[in-house]
Amino acid sequence: MRSPTVTPKLQRIAAQAARDPARVFTTLAHLIDVDFLREAYHRTRKSSAPGIDGVTATEYAEHLDENLHDLHERLRSGRYQAPPVERVWLDKDDGGQRPIGKPTFEDTIVQRAVAMLLEAIYEQDFGDSSYGFRQGRSPHDALHALREQCMTEGIGWIVDADVSGYFDSIDGTRLREVLSKRVNDGRIMRLIGKWLHAGVMEEGVLTHPETGVPQGGVASPVLANIFLHHVLDAWFEREVRPRMQGRCFLIRFADDFVIGCEVEADARKIMDVLPKRFLRFGLRIHPTKTALRAFKKPDAREGSEDGNGTFDFLGLTHYWTQSRRGFWVIKRRTARKCLRRTKKSLWRWCRTNRHTPLKYQYQRLCQKLRGHFLYYGIRGNFRLLEEVRRHAEKAWQYWLSRRGSKNSIGWEKFEKLLQTYVLPTPRIVHTI
């Protein structure tokens, strides 16, 4: 049963934070009682893979009350020890790999509880430019805001920035210094310190990286968002915007952000100062992936497309084009690298699963295609949605035809199969 006392606690903290932006919260840990932990449990995803202790959400729930009381006692007495995070690697577009951490389920509950407190406070501080890891805000909200501001504010230049290995580069000491300006509860800070120093377990070997927050944890996105709010968002509003000659804006989703400027000189100033600002906090702006791009509205009167460049943001390429009525508008299409990654992923999946039952293959392919259409189904992108569906059909048939002579499915048989197993039709979900 979920506790009715937790929400009023969070609302009270949020109201205090909103009322006094300079307030430093020094007494928060006492709010994490058994009821608070139970609410954190209910808000924790149960389908995640277990961490190094092997305990699943189902097993933890078998003795939930007993486990939560024991957990609360260890937290209250300071005996709680953050276990190491198990690390796995995911392939990236550029051929590299990205590390993902798998914390234990119990540690995830504790992280969720702390994240709930931090979010209640910092949601009052975060600005309109930030969209990542915030309730009620999505990537498509960021995309909509970006398009509207580019079209209505005369934006001609885009600073397309990339932070090198952001999550792995966050310095723990600097992070705690930033946190202490708003949250300086000793027990909360010690918990965060335990997570930062818990270490990473990989193939049975325990290491302790000097920097970074473990990706995969519930608290990590919140802490990373707080840090980048201080490094970038607040700095941009306080020091950058007042010094600009023309209009400008910042749109950030997690560590992915773009800055739009009306005047080229403003954009070049930002390009010059941005690496220095990030370096002060131990972060690095990627020198080759960060670029200044002309993104001017083409001159419709002369038919010139000078400055009609493109840039990628949140998996979509943004570009100026003419609408059916002849007006210049900004449209979006699936970014080339994301389209390539999707096709490769579908091809590999069909190859790996070609011997599984047809019904299972069909259900999983439908899930993959619907997920793709749900994100990339944005107005103006229909052609590339169709391209992904055609590629899925091609990959499916190709690998079904290579299951062996007895089970092989040629094109004729496959076309009949598609009458029963109809793959999802592309559709535009987002008309913004």
Coordinates of C-alpha atoms in Angstrom, one line a residue:
M1 CA 0.0 0.0 0.0
R2 CA 1.4 3.4 -1.0
S3 CA 1.8 6.0 1.7
P4 CA -0.4 9.2 1.6
T5 CA 2.2 11.1 3.6
V6 CA 5.1 11.2 1.1
T7 CA 3.5 13.5 -1.5
P8 CA 2.8 16.3 1.1
K9 CA 6.4 16.1 2.3
L10 CA 7.7 16.6 -1.3
Q11 CA 5.2 19.4 -1.9
R12 CA 6.3 21.2 1.2
I13 CA 9.9 20.9 0.3
A14 CA 9.2 22.1 -3.3
A15 CA 7.2 25.1 -1.9
Q16 CA 10.1 26.1 0.4
A17 CA 12.6 25.8 -2.5
A18 CA 10.4 27.9 -4.7
R19 CA 9.8 30.6 -2.0
D20 CA 13.5 31.0 -1.2
P21 CA 15.9 30.3 -4.1
A22 CA 18.9 31.0 -1.8
R23 CA 17.8 28.5 0.9
V24 CA 20.2 25.7 1.7
F25 CA 18.5 22.5 2.9
T26 CA 20.4 21.0 5.8
T27 CA 17.8 18.5 7.2
L28 CA 16.4 16.2 4.6
A29 CA 17.6 12.7 5.5
H30 CA 15.1 12.3 8.4
L31 CA 12.3 12.4 5.8
I32 CA 13.4 9.0 4.3
D33 CA 11.4 6.8 6.7
V34 CA 9.9 3.4 5.9
D35 CA 6.9 4.9 4.2
F36 CA 9.2 7.1 2.0
L37 CA 11.2 4.0 1.1
R38 CA 8.0 2.1 0.3
E39 CA 6.9 4.9 -2.1
A40 CA 10.4 4.8 -3.6
Y41 CA 10.0 1.1 -4.1
H42 CA 6.7 1.6 -5.9
R43 CA 8.3 4.2 -8.2
T44 CA 11.2 1.9 -9.1
R45 CA 11.0 -0.1 -12.3
K46 CA 10.7 -3.8 -11.5
S47 CA 11.8 -5.2 -14.9
S48 CA 15.5 -4.2 -14.6
A49 CA 18.2 -6.9 -14.5
P50 CA 19.5 -7.7 -11.0
G51 CA 22.9 -6.2 -9.9
I52 CA 25.9 -8.0 -8.5
D53 CA 23.8 -9.6 -5.6
G54 CA 21.5 -11.3 -8.1
V55 CA 18.4 -10.2 -6.2
T56 CA 15.4 -9.5 -8.4
A57 CA 12.5 -7.2 -7.7
T58 CA 10.2 -10.2 -7.3
E59 CA 12.5 -11.8 -4.7
Y60 CA 12.9 -8.5 -2.8
A61 CA 9.1 -8.1 -2.7
E62 CA 8.5 -11.5 -1.1
H63 CA 9.6 -10.0 2.3
L64 CA 9.1 -6.3 1.4
D65 CA 8.1 -4.9 4.9
E66 CA 11.0 -6.7 6.6
N67 CA 13.5 -5.6 3.9
L68 CA 12.3 -2.0 4.0
H69 CA 12.5 -1.8 7.8
D70 CA 16.0 -3.3 7.7
L71 CA 17.1 -0.9 5.0
H72 CA 15.7 2.1 6.9
E73 CA 17.6 1.0 10.1
R74 CA 20.9 0.7 8.1
L75 CA 20.3 4.1 6.5
R76 CA 19.4 5.8 9.9
S77 CA 22.4 4.4 11.6
G78 CA 24.8 5.1 8.8
R79 CA 25.6 1.4 8.3
Y80 CA 24.3 1.3 4.7
Q81 CA 27.0 0.5 2.2
A82 CA 26.5 1.2 -1.5
P83 CA 27.4 -2.0 -3.4
P84 CA 29.5 -1.8 -6.6
V85 CA 27.7 -1.3 -9.9
E86 CA 28.0 -4.1 -12.5
R87 CA 29.1 -2.8 -15.8
V88 CA 28.0 -3.9 -19.3
W89 CA 28.8 -2.3 -22.6
L90 CA 26.5 -1.2 -25.4
D91 CA 27.6 -0.5 -29.0
K92 CA 27.7 3.1 -30.3
D93 CA 27.2 4.4 -33.8
D94 CA 30.9 5.3 -34.2
G95 CA 32.0 1.7 -33.5
G96 CA 32.8 2.5 -29.9
Q97 CA 31.0 1.3 -26.8
R98 CA 29.1 3.0 -24.0
P99 CA 29.2 1.7 -20.4
I100 CA 25.9 1.0 -18.6
G101 CA 25.7 0.2 -14.9
K102 CA 23.4 -2.3 -13.2
P103 CA 22.9 -1.3 -9.5
T104 CA 21.3 -3.8 -7.1
F105 CA 17.6 -3.5 -6.7
E106 CA 17.8 -2.3 -3.1
D107 CA 20.4 0.3 -3.9
T108 CA 18.0 1.5 -6.7
I109 CA 15.3 2.1 -4.1
V110 CA 17.7 4.2 -2.0
Q111 CA 18.8 6.2 -5.0
R112 CA 15.1 6.7 -6.0
A113 CA 14.3 8.1 -2.5
V114 CA 17.2 10.6 -2.7
A115 CA 16.3 11.5 -6.2
M116 CA 12.7 12.3 -5.1
L117 CA 14.1 14.8 -2.6
L118 CA 16.5 16.4 -5.0
E119 CA 13.9 16.7 -7.7
A120 CA 11.5 18.4 -5.4
I121 CA 14.1 21.1 -4.7
Y122 CA 15.8 21.5 -8.1
E123 CA 12.7 21.5 -10.2
Q124 CA 12.2 24.9 -8.7
D125 CA 15.6 26.0 -10.0
F126 CA 15.7 24.4 -13.4
G127 CA 14.9 26.7 -16.3
D128 CA 12.8 26.3 -19.4
S129 CA 15.8 25.5 -21.5
S130 CA 16.3 22.1 -19.8
Y131 CA 14.2 19.1 -20.9
G132 CA 16.1 15.9 -20.0
F133 CA 15.2 13.7 -17.0
R134 CA 12.3 15.9 -15.9
Q135 CA 8.8 14.9 -15.3
G136 CA 6.3 16.2 -17.8
R137 CA 9.0 17.1 -20.3
S138 CA 10.0 15.0 -23.3
P139 CA 12.5 15.1 -26.2
H140 CA 9.6 16.2 -28.5
D141 CA 8.9 19.1 -26.2
A142 CA 12.6 20.1 -26.7
L143 CA 12.2 19.6 -30.5
H144 CA 9.1 21.8 -30.6
A145 CA 10.7 24.6 -28.6
L146 CA 13.8 24.5 -30.8
R147 CA 11.8 24.7 -34.1
E148 CA 9.6 27.5 -32.8
Q149 CA 12.4 29.7 -31.5
C150 CA 14.5 29.2 -34.7
M151 CA 11.5 30.3 -36.8
T152 CA 10.2 33.2 -34.8
E153 CA 13.4 34.8 -33.4
G154 CA 15.3 35.2 -36.6
I155 CA 18.0 32.7 -35.6
G156 CA 20.7 32.4 -38.2
W157 CA 23.5 30.5 -36.4
I158 CA 23.5 27.2 -34.4
V159 CA 26.3 26.2 -31.9
D160 CA 26.0 22.4 -32.2
A161 CA 27.9 21.2 -29.1
D162 CA 29.1 17.8 -27.9
V163 CA 30.4 17.1 -24.4
S164 CA 33.0 14.4 -24.4
G165 CA 32.1 11.5 -22.1
Y166 CA 30.0 13.6 -19.8
F167 CA 28.8 11.1 -17.3
D168 CA 32.3 9.6 -17.0
S169 CA 33.9 13.0 -16.6
I170 CA 32.0 14.5 -13.7
D171 CA 34.3 15.2 -10.9
G172 CA 32.9 14.1 -7.5
T173 CA 34.4 16.9 -5.5
R174 CA 33.1 19.6 -7.9
L175 CA 29.7 17.9 -7.9
R176 CA 29.4 18.0 -4.1
E177 CA 30.5 21.6 -4.1
V178 CA 27.6 22.4 -6.5
L179 CA 25.1 20.4 -4.5
S180 CA 26.2 22.1 -1.2
K181 CA 24.9 25.4 -2.5
R182 CA 21.4 24.1 -2.2
V183 CA 21.5 20.7 -0.3
N184 CA 24.0 20.3 2.5
D185 CA 22.5 17.5 4.6
G186 CA 25.4 15.4 5.9
R187 CA 23.7 12.1 5.6
I188 CA 22.5 12.8 2.0
M189 CA 26.0 14.0 1.0
R190 CA 27.6 10.9 2.5
L191 CA 25.1 8.6 0.6
I192 CA 26.0 10.4 -2.7
G193 CA 29.7 10.0 -1.8
K194 CA 29.2 6.3 -1.3
W195 CA 27.6 5.9 -4.7
L196 CA 30.5 7.9 -6.3
H197 CA 33.1 5.7 -4.7
A198 CA 31.3 2.3 -4.7
G199 CA 33.3 1.2 -7.7
V200 CA 32.5 -0.8 -10.8
M201 CA 32.4 -4.6 -11.1
E202 CA 33.3 -5.8 -14.6
E203 CA 34.0 -9.5 -15.3
G204 CA 34.7 -10.1 -11.6
V205 CA 37.2 -7.3 -11.3
L206 CA 36.4 -4.3 -9.1
T207 CA 37.8 -0.9 -10.1
H208 CA 37.3 2.6 -8.6
P209 CA 37.2 5.3 -11.3
E210 CA 38.4 8.7 -10.1
T211 CA 35.7 10.6 -11.9
G212 CA 32.2 10.0 -13.2
V213 CA 28.8 8.9 -12.0
P214 CA 27.7 5.3 -12.7
Q215 CA 25.4 5.2 -15.7
G216 CA 22.3 3.1 -15.1
G217 CA 21.6 4.3 -11.6
V218 CA 18.4 6.2 -10.7
A219 CA 20.3 9.1 -9.0
S220 CA 22.9 9.5 -11.7
P221 CA 20.7 11.4 -14.2
V222 CA 19.4 13.7 -11.5
L223 CA 22.9 14.5 -10.2
A224 CA 24.2 15.0 -13.8
N225 CA 21.3 17.3 -14.6
I226 CA 22.0 19.4 -11.5
F227 CA 25.7 19.7 -12.3
L228 CA 25.1 20.7 -15.9
H229 CA 22.4 23.2 -14.8
H230 CA 25.1 24.9 -12.8
V231 CA 27.8 24.6 -15.5
L232 CA 25.7 25.6 -18.4
D233 CA 22.1 26.6 -17.9
A234 CA 22.4 29.1 -15.0
W235 CA 25.6 30.5 -16.5
F236 CA 24.0 31.1 -19.9
E237 CA 21.1 33.0 -18.4
R238 CA 23.2 34.9 -15.9
E239 CA 26.3 35.8 -17.9
V240 CA 25.9 35.0 -21.6
R241 CA 22.5 36.2 -22.6
P242 CA 22.9 39.8 -21.2
R243 CA 26.1 40.2 -23.2
M244 CA 24.6 39.2 -26.6
Q245 CA 23.8 41.8 -29.3
G246 CA 20.9 39.8 -30.7
R247 CA 18.4 37.2 -29.6
C248 CA 19.6 33.8 -28.5
F249 CA 18.4 30.6 -26.8
L250 CA 19.7 27.4 -25.2
I251 CA 17.9 24.0 -25.6
R252 CA 19.3 21.1 -23.6
F253 CA 18.3 17.5 -23.2
A254 CA 20.6 15.8 -20.7
D255 CA 24.1 16.4 -22.0
D256 CA 23.0 17.1 -25.6
F257 CA 22.4 20.8 -26.3
V258 CA 22.3 23.5 -29.0
I259 CA 22.6 27.2 -28.7
G260 CA 20.9 29.4 -31.3
C261 CA 22.0 33.0 -32.1
E262 CA 20.6 35.7 -34.3
V263 CA 24.0 37.4 -34.8
E264 CA 27.1 35.5 -36.1
A265 CA 29.4 37.5 -33.8
D266 CA 27.4 36.3 -30.7
A267 CA 27.7 32.7 -31.9
R268 CA 31.4 33.0 -32.4
K269 CA 31.9 34.5 -28.9
I270 CA 30.0 31.5 -27.4
M271 CA 32.1 29.1 -29.4
D272 CA 35.2 30.7 -28.0
V273 CA 34.2 30.8 -24.4
L274 CA 32.2 27.5 -24.1
P275 CA 35.3 25.2 -23.9
K276 CA 36.9 27.4 -21.2
R277 CA 33.7 27.4 -19.1
F278 CA 33.4 23.6 -19.2
L279 CA 37.1 23.1 -18.6
R280 CA 36.7 25.0 -15.3
F281 CA 34.6 22.1 -14.1
G282 CA 36.7 19.3 -15.4
L283 CA 34.6 18.8 -18.6
R284 CA 35.6 18.9 -22.2
I285 CA 33.8 20.2 -25.2
H286 CA 34.6 17.8 -28.1
P287 CA 36.8 19.8 -30.5
T288 CA 35.7 18.1 -33.8
K289 CA 32.1 17.2 -33.0
T290 CA 31.3 20.8 -31.8
A291 CA 30.7 23.2 -34.7
L292 CA 29.2 26.5 -35.6
R293 CA 26.6 26.0 -38.3
A294 CA 24.9 28.7 -40.5
F295 CA 21.1 28.1 -40.2
K296 CA 19.6 31.1 -41.9
K297 CA 16.2 31.2 -43.4
P298 CA 16.8 31.2 -47.2
D299 CA 16.0 34.3 -49.2
A300 CA 12.7 33.3 -50.9
R301 CA 12.7 36.4 -53.1
E302 CA 15.9 35.6 -54.9
G303 CA 15.6 31.8 -54.6
S304 CA 19.0 31.7 -52.8
E305 CA 19.7 29.0 -50.3
D306 CA 22.9 30.5 -48.9
G307 CA 23.3 29.5 -45.3
N308 CA 20.6 26.9 -45.5
G309 CA 22.7 24.4 -43.5
T310 CA 21.5 21.5 -41.4
F311 CA 22.3 20.2 -37.9
D312 CA 21.4 17.1 -35.9
F313 CA 19.7 17.2 -32.5
L314 CA 18.0 14.3 -30.6
G315 CA 18.3 11.9 -33.5
L316 CA 16.8 14.3 -36.1
T317 CA 18.3 16.4 -38.8
H318 CA 16.8 19.9 -38.9
Y319 CA 16.7 21.8 -42.2
W320 CA 14.9 24.7 -43.9
T321 CA 12.6 23.9 -46.8
Q322 CA 9.6 25.3 -48.6
S323 CA 6.1 24.2 -47.6
R324 CA 3.5 23.3 -50.2
R325 CA 2.2 26.8 -50.0
G326 CA 5.6 28.3 -50.7
F327 CA 6.5 29.4 -47.2
W328 CA 10.0 28.7 -45.7
V329 CA 9.7 26.3 -42.7
I330 CA 11.9 24.1 -40.7
K331 CA 11.3 20.3 -41.1
R332 CA 13.0 17.3 -39.5
R333 CA 14.0 13.9 -40.8
T334 CA 15.7 10.9 -39.1
A335 CA 19.4 11.7 -38.8
R336 CA 21.6 9.6 -41.1
K337 CA 23.6 7.9 -38.4
C338 CA 20.4 7.0 -36.5
L339 CA 18.8 5.6 -39.6
R340 CA 21.9 3.5 -40.3
R341 CA 22.0 2.3 -36.7
T342 CA 18.3 1.3 -36.9
K343 CA 18.8 -0.7 -40.1
K344 CA 21.8 -2.5 -38.7
S345 CA 20.0 -3.3 -35.5
L346 CA 17.0 -4.8 -37.4
W347 CA 19.3 -6.8 -39.7
R348 CA 21.3 -8.2 -36.8
W349 CA 18.2 -9.1 -34.8
C350 CA 16.6 -10.9 -37.7
R351 CA 19.9 -12.9 -38.3
T352 CA 20.2 -13.8 -34.6
N353 CA 16.5 -14.8 -34.1
R354 CA 15.8 -16.5 -37.5
H355 CA 15.3 -19.9 -35.9
T356 CA 12.9 -18.7 -33.2
P357 CA 9.1 -19.3 -33.7
L358 CA 7.6 -17.0 -36.4
K359 CA 5.0 -15.6 -34.0
Y360 CA 7.7 -14.5 -31.6
Q361 CA 9.7 -12.9 -34.4
Y362 CA 6.6 -11.1 -35.6
Q363 CA 5.7 -9.8 -32.2
R364 CA 9.2 -8.5 -31.5
L365 CA 9.5 -6.9 -34.9
C366 CA 6.2 -5.1 -34.4
Q367 CA 7.4 -3.8 -31.0
K368 CA 10.7 -2.5 -32.6
L369 CA 8.9 -0.8 -35.5
R370 CA 6.2 0.7 -33.3
G371 CA 8.9 2.1 -31.0
H372 CA 10.7 3.6 -34.0
F373 CA 7.5 5.2 -35.4
L374 CA 6.5 6.5 -32.0
Y375 CA 9.7 8.5 -31.7
Y376 CA 10.6 9.4 -35.3
G377 CA 6.9 9.7 -36.5
I378 CA 7.2 13.5 -36.8
R379 CA 5.7 15.6 -39.6
G380 CA 7.8 15.6 -42.7
N381 CA 9.6 12.4 -41.9
F382 CA 7.1 9.8 -43.4
R383 CA 9.4 8.7 -46.3
L384 CA 12.1 7.6 -44.0
L385 CA 9.6 5.7 -41.8
E386 CA 8.5 3.8 -44.8
E387 CA 12.2 3.1 -45.6
V388 CA 12.7 1.5 -42.2
R389 CA 9.6 -0.7 -42.6
R390 CA 10.7 -1.9 -46.1
H391 CA 14.2 -2.7 -44.6
A392 CA 12.5 -4.7 -41.8
E393 CA 10.6 -6.7 -44.4
K394 CA 13.8 -7.3 -46.5
A395 CA 15.8 -8.3 -43.5
W396 CA 13.1 -10.6 -42.2
Q397 CA 12.7 -12.4 -45.5
Y398 CA 16.5 -12.6 -46.1
W399 CA 17.2 -14.4 -42.9
L400 CA 14.1 -16.6 -43.0
S401 CA 15.3 -17.8 -46.4
R402 CA 18.5 -18.9 -44.8
R403 CA 17.1 -21.2 -42.1
G404 CA 18.0 -24.4 -44.0
S405 CA 16.4 -26.2 -46.9
K406 CA 13.4 -27.5 -44.9
N407 CA 12.4 -24.3 -43.1
S408 CA 13.5 -21.8 -45.8
I409 CA 11.0 -19.1 -46.8
G410 CA 11.3 -17.6 -50.3
W411 CA 9.7 -14.4 -51.5
E412 CA 6.4 -16.1 -52.7
K413 CA 5.9 -17.8 -49.4
F414 CA 7.0 -14.7 -47.5
E415 CA 4.4 -12.5 -49.3
K416 CA 1.7 -15.0 -48.2
L417 CA 3.1 -14.9 -44.7
L418 CA 2.8 -11.1 -44.6
Q419 CA -0.9 -11.4 -45.2
T420 CA -1.2 -13.1 -41.8
Y421 CA 1.7 -11.3 -40.0
V422 CA 1.1 -7.7 -41.1
L423 CA 3.9 -5.4 -40.0
P424 CA 2.9 -2.0 -38.5
T425 CA 2.2 0.8 -41.0
P426 CA 4.2 4.0 -40.5
R427 CA 2.3 6.9 -39.1
I428 CA 2.9 10.5 -38.0
V429 CA 2.5 10.7 -34.3
H430 CA 3.9 14.2 -33.7
T431 CA 2.4 17.0 -35.8
I432 CA 4.2 19.8 -34.1

